PDB file of C-alpha atoms in Angstrom:
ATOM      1  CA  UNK A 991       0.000   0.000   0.000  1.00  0.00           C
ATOM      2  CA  UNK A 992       0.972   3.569  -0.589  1.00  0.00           C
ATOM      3  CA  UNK A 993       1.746   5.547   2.476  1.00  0.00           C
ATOM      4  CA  UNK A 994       0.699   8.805   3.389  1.00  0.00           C
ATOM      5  CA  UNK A 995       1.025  11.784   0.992  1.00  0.00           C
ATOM      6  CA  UNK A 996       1.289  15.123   1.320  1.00  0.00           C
ATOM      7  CA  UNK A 997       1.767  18.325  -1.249  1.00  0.00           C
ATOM      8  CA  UNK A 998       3.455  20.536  -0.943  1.00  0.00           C
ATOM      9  CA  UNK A 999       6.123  19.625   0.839  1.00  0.00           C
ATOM     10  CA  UNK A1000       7.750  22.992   1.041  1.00  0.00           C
ATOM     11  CA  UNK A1001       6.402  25.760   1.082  1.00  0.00           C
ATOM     12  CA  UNK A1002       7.064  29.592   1.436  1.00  0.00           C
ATOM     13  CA  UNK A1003       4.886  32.473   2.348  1.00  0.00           C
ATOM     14  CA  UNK A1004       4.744  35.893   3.588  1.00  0.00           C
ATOM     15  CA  UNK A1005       2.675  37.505   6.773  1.00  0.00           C
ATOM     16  CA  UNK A1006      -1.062  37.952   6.386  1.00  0.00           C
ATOM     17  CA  UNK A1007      -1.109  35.415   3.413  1.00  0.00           C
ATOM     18  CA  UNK A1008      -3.254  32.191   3.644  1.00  0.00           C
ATOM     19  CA  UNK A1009      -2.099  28.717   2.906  1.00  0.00           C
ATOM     20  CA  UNK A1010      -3.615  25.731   2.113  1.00  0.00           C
ATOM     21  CA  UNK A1011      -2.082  21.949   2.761  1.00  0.00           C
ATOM     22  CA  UNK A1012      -3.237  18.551   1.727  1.00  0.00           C
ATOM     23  CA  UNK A1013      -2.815  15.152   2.497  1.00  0.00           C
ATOM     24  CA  UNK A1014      -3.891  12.004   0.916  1.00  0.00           C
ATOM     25  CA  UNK A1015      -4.093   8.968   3.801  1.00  0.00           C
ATOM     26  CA  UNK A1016      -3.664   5.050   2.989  1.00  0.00           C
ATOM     27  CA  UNK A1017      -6.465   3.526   1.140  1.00  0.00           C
ATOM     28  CA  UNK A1018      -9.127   2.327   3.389  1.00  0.00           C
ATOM     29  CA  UNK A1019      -7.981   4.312   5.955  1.00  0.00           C
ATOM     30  CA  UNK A1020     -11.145   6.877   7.266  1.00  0.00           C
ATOM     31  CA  UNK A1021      -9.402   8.714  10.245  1.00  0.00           C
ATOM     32  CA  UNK A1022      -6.766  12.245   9.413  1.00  0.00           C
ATOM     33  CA  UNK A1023      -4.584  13.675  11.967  1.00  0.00           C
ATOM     34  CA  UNK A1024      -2.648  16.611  11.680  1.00  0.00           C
ATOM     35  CA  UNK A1025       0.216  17.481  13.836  1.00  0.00           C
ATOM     36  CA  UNK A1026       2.385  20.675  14.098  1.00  0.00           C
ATOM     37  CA  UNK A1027       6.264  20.753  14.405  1.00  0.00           C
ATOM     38  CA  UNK A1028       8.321  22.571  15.705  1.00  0.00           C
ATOM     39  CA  UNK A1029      11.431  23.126  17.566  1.00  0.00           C
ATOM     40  CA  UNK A1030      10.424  25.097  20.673  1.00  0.00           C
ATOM     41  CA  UNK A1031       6.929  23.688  20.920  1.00  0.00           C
ATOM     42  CA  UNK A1032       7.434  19.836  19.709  1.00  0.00           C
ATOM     43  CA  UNK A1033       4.465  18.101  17.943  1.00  0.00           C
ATOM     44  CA  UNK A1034       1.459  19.418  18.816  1.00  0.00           C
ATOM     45  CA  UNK A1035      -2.201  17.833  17.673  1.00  0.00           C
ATOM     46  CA  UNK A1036      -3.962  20.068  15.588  1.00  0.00           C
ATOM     47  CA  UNK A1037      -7.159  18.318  14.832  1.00  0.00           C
ATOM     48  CA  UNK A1038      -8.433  14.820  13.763  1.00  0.00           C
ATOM     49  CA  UNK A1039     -10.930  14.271  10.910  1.00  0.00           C
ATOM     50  CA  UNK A1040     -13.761  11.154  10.343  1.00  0.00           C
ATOM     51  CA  UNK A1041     -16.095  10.426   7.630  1.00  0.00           C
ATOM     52  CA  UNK A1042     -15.627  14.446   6.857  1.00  0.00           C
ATOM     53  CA  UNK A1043     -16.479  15.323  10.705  1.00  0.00           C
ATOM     54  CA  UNK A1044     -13.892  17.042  12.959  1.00  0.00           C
ATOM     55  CA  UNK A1045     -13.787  14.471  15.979  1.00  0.00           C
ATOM     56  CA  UNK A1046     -11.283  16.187  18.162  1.00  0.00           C
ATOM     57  CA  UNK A1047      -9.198  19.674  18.465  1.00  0.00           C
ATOM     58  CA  UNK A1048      -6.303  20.602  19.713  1.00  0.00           C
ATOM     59  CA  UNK A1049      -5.249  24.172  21.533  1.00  0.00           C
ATOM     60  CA  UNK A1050      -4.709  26.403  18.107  1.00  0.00           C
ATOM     61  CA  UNK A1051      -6.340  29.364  17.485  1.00  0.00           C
ATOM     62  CA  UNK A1052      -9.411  29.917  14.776  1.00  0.00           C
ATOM     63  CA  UNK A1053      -7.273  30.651  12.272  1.00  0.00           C
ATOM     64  CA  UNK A1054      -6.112  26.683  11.989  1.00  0.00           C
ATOM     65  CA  UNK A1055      -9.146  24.947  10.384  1.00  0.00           C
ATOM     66  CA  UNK A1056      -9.808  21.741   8.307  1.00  0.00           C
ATOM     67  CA  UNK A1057     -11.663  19.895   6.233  1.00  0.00           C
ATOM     68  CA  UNK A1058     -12.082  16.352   5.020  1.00  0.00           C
ATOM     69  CA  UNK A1059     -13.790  14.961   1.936  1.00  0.00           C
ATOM     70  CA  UNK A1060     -15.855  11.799   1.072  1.00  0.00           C
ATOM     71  CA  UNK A1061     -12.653  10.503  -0.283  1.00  0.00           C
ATOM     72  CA  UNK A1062     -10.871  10.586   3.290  1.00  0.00           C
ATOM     73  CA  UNK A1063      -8.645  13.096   1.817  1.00  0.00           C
ATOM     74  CA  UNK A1064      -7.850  16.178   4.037  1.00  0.00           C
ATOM     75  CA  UNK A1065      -6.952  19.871   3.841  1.00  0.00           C
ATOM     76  CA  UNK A1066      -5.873  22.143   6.615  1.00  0.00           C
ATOM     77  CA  UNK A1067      -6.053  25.978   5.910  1.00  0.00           C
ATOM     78  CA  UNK A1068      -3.864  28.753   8.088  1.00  0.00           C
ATOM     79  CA  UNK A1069      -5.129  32.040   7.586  1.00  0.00           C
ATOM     80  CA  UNK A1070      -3.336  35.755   8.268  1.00  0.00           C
ATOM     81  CA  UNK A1071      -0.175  33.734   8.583  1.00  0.00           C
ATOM     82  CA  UNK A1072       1.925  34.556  11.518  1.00  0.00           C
ATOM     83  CA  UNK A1073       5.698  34.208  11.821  1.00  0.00           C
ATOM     84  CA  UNK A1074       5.538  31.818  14.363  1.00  0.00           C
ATOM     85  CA  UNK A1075       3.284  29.640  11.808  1.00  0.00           C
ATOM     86  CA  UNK A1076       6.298  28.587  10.407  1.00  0.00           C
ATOM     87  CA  UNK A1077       6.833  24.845  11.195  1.00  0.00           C
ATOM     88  CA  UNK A1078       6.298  21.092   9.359  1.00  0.00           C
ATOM     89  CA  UNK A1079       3.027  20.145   9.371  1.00  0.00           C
ATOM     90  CA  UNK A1080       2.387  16.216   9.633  1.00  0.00           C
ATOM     91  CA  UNK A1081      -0.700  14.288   8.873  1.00  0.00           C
ATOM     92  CA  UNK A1082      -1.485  10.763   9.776  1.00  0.00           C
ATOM     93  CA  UNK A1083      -3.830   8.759   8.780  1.00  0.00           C
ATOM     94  CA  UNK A1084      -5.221   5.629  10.904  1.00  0.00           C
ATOM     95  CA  UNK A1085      -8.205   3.269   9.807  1.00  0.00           C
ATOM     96  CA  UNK A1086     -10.469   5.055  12.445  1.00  0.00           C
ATOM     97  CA  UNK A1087     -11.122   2.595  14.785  1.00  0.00           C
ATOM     98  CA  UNK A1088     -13.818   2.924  17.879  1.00  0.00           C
ATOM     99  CA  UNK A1089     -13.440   4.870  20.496  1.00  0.00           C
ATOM    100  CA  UNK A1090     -12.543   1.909  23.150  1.00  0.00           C
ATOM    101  CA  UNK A1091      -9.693   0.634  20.899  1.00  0.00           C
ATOM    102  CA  UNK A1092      -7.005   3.188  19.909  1.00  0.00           C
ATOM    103  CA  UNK A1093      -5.690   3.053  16.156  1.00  0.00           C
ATOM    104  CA  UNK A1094      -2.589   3.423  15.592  1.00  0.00           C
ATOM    105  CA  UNK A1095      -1.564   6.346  13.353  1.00  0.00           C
ATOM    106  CA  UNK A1096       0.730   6.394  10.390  1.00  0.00           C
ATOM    107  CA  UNK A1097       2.714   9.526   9.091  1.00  0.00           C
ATOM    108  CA  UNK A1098       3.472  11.238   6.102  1.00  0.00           C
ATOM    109  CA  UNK A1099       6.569  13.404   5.308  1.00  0.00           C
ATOM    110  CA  UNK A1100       5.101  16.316   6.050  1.00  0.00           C
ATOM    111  CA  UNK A1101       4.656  19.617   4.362  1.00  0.00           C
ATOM    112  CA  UNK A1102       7.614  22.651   5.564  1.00  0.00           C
ATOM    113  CA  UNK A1103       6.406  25.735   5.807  1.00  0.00           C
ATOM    114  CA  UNK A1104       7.809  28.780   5.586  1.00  0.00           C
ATOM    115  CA  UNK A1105       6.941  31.851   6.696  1.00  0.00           C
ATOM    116  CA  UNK A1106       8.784  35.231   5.871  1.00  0.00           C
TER     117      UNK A1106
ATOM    118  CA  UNK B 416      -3.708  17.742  31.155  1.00  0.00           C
ATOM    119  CA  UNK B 417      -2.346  14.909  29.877  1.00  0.00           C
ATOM    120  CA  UNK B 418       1.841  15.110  29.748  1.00  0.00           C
ATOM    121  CA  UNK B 419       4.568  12.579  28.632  1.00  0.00           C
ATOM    122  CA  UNK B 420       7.946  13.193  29.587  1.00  0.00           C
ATOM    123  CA  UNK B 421      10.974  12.460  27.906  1.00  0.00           C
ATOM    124  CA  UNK B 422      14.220  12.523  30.413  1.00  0.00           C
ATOM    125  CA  UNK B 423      17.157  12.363  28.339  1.00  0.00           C
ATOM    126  CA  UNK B 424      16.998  15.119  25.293  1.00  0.00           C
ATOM    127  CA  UNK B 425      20.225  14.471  24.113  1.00  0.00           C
ATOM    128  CA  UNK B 426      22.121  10.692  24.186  1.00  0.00           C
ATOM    129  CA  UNK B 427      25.126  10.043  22.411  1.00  0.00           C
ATOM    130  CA  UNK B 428      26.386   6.318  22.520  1.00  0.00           C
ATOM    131  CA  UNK B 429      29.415   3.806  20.827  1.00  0.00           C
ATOM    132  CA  UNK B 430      27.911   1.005  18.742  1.00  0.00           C
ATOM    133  CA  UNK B 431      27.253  -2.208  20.517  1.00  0.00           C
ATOM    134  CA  UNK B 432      25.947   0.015  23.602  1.00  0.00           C
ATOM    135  CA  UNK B 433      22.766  -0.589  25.614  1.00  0.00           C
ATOM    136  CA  UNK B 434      20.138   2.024  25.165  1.00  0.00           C
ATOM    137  CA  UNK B 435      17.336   2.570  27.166  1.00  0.00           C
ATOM    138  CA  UNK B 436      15.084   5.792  27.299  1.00  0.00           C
ATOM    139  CA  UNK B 437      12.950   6.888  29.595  1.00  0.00           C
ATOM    140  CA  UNK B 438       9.299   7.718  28.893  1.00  0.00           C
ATOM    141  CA  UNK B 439       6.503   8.946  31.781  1.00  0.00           C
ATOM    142  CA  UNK B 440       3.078  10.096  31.681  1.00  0.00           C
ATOM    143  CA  UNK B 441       0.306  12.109  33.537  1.00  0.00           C
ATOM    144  CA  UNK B 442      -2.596  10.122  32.951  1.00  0.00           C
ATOM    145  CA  UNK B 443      -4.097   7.723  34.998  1.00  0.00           C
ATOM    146  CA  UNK B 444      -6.630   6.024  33.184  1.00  0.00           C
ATOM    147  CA  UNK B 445      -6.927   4.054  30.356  1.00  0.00           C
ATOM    148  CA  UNK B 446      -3.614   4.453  27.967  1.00  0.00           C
ATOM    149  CA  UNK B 447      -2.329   3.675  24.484  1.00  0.00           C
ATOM    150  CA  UNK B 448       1.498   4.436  24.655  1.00  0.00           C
ATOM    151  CA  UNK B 449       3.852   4.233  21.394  1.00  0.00           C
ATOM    152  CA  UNK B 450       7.092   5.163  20.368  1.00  0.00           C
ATOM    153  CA  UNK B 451       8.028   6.843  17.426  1.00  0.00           C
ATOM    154  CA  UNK B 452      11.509   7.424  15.522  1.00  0.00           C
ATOM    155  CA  UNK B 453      12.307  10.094  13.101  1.00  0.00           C
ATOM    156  CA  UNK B 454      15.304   8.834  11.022  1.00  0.00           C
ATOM    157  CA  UNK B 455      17.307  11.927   9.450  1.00  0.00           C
ATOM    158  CA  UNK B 456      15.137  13.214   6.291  1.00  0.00           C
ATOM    159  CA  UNK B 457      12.444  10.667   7.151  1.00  0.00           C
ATOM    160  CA  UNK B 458       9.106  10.816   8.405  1.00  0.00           C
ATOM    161  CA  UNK B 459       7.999   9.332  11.736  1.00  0.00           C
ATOM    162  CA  UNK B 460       7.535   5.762  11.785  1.00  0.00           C
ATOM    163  CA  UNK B 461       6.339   3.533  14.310  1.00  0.00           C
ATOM    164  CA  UNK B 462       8.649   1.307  16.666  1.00  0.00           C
ATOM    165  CA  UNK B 463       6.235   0.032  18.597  1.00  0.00           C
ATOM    166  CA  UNK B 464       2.851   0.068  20.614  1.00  0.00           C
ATOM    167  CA  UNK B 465       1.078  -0.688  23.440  1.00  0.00           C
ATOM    168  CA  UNK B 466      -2.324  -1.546  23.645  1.00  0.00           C
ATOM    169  CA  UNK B 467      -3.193  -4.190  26.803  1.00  0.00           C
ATOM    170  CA  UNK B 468      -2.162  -7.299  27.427  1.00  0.00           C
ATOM    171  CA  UNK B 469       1.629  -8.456  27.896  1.00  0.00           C
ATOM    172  CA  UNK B 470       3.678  -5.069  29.268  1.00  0.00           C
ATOM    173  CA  UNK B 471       6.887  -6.039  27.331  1.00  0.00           C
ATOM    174  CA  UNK B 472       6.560  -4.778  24.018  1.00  0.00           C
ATOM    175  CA  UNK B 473       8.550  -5.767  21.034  1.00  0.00           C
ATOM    176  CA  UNK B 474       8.768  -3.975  18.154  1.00  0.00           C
ATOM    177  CA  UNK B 475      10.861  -3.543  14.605  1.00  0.00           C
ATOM    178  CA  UNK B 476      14.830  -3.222  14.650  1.00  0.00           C
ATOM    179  CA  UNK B 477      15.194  -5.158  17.743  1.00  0.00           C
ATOM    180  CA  UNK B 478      13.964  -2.335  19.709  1.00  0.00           C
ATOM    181  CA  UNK B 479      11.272  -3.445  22.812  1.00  0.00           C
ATOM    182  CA  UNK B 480       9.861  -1.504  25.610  1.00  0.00           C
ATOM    183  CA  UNK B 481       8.290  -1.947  28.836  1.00  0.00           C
ATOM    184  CA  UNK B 482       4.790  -0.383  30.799  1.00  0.00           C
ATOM    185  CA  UNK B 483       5.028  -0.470  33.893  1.00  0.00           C
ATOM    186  CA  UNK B 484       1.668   1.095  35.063  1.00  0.00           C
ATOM    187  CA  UNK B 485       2.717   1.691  38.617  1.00  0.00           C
ATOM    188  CA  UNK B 486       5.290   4.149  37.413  1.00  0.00           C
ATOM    189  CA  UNK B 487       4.156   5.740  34.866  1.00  0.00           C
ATOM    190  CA  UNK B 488       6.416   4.723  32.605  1.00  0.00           C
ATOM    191  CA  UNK B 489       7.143   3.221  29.163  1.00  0.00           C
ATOM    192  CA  UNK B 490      10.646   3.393  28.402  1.00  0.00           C
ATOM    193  CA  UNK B 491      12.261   2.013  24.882  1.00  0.00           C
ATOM    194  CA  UNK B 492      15.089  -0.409  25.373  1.00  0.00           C
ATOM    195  CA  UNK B 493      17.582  -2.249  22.847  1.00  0.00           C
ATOM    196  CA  UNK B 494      20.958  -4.259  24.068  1.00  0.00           C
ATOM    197  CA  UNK B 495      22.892  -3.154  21.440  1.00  0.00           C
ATOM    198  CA  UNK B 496      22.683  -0.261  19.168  1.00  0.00           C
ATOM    199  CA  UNK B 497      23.579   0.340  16.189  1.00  0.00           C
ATOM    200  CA  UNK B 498      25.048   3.459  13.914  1.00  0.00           C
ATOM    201  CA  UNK B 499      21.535   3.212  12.045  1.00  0.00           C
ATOM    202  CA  UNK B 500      19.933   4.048  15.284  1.00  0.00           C
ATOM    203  CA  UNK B 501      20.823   7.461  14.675  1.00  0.00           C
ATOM    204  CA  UNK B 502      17.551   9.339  15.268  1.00  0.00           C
ATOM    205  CA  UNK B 503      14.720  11.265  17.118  1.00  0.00           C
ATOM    206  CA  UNK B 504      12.438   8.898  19.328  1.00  0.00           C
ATOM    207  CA  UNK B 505       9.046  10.182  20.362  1.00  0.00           C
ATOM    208  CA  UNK B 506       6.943   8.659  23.326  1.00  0.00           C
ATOM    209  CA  UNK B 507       3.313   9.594  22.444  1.00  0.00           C
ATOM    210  CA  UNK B 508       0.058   8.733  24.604  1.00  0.00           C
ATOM    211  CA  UNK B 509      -3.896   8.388  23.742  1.00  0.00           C
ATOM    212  CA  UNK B 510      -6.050   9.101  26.653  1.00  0.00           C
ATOM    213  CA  UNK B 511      -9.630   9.688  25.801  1.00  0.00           C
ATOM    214  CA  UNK B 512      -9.951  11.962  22.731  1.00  0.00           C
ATOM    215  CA  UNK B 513      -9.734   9.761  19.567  1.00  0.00           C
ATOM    216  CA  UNK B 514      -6.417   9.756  18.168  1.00  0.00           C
ATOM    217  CA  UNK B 515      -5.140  12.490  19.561  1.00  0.00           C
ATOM    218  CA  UNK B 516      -1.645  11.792  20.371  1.00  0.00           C
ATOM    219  CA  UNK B 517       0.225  13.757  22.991  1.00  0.00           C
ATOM    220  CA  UNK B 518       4.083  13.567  22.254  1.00  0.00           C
ATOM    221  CA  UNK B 519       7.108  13.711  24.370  1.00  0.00           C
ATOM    222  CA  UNK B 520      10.050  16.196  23.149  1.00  0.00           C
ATOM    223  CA  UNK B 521      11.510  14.066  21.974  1.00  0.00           C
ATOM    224  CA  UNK B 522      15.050  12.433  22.429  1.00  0.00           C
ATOM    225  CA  UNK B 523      18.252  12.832  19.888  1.00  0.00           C
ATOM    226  CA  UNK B 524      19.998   9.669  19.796  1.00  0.00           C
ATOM    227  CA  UNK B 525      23.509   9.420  17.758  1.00  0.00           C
ATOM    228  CA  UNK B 526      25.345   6.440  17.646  1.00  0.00           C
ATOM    229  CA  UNK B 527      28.944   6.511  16.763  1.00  0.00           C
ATOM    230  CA  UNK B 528      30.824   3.884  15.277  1.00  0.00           C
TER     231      UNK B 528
END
């Protein structure tokens, strides 16, 4: 099976612009995580998407929002990018398993963004 | 809120070395534990998990790891490392919310020939 895929995987932007990432999970796979990156702060969980519905949310302001589609394929958008917005974005994907037994996630390469 | 700490940030080692790292949590309930490695250029990939059952974990490259509930803890072991090993490990933790993993800082391992 293909693993997870992301695009872009670099990116570059300036302050006040909005970006949009995607990721593509493994097939059959109905569950997307996204994860933050960076240095100071670590990974941090963003949000998790499942059958198109945002199950769970992490501590990130409004301007941090997602979406998934009917093909289990996900977007995050960042609007009014900030400096400290600049980081590598992960996504996971995990078959979305109840709530009782956890799934286990599986990562892509991530997408580096850059803001200037 | 749920934590995981990661003691050692920085490890360096000879080849043929015994590695362990040590891995505690906050929660007390219910737990999923894993541990993650981030070869150099690579994306994280999974070394191994822990759902129930048997507390000594095994998982790929020889690596194991053991939950001892009492403590806390889940820390990664291998006997003997080797240059390969070179990498970032991440102890993450599920409690509650689905999939939402809660990492560690992570720990820089380099392993010199």
């Amino acid at each position: 099976k293909a693993g997870v895929t992301q695009t872009p995987r670099y990116l570059i932007k300036t302050r006040g612009q909005q970006v949009t990432l995607s990721c593509s999970p493994i097939s059959g796979h109905r569950s997307v995580s996204w994860y933050q990156q960076t240095p100071g702060q670590g990974l941090q969980f963003l949000f998790e998407y499942f059958s198109e519905t945002q199950r769970n949310k992490g501590n990130f302001p409004g301007r941090f929002s997602g979406r998934q589609f009917s093909n289990s394929r996900s977007e995050m958008n960042v609007s009014t990018l900030e400096l400290g917005d600049s980081a590598l974005y992960l996504c996971a994907s995990s078959q979305g398993l109840a709530r009782a037994t956890a799934d286990t996630q599986y990562f892509g390469p991530g997408t580096r963004l850059t803001v200037l | 809120a749920q934590s995981v700490s990661q003691h050692n940030h920085h490890v360096i080692l000879s080849e043929a070395a015994s590695l362990e790292l040590g891995c505690n949590y906050s929660y007390g309930g219910t737990v999923n534990l894993f541990w993650y490695v981030q070869y150099p250029g690579q994306h994280l990939q999974l070394l191994l998990k822990y759902f129930s059952g048997d507390p000594l974990v095994k998982g790929i490259k020889g690596f194991e790891a053991e939950f001892i509930k009492s403590k806390f803890s889940f820390n990664l072991r291998k006997p003997s490392v080797q240059w390969s090993d070179t990498a970032e490990y991440f102890c993450a933790v599920v409690s509650g919310g689905y999939n939402k993993l809660i990492f560690g800082a992570g720990t820089r391992l380099a392993v010199h020939p």
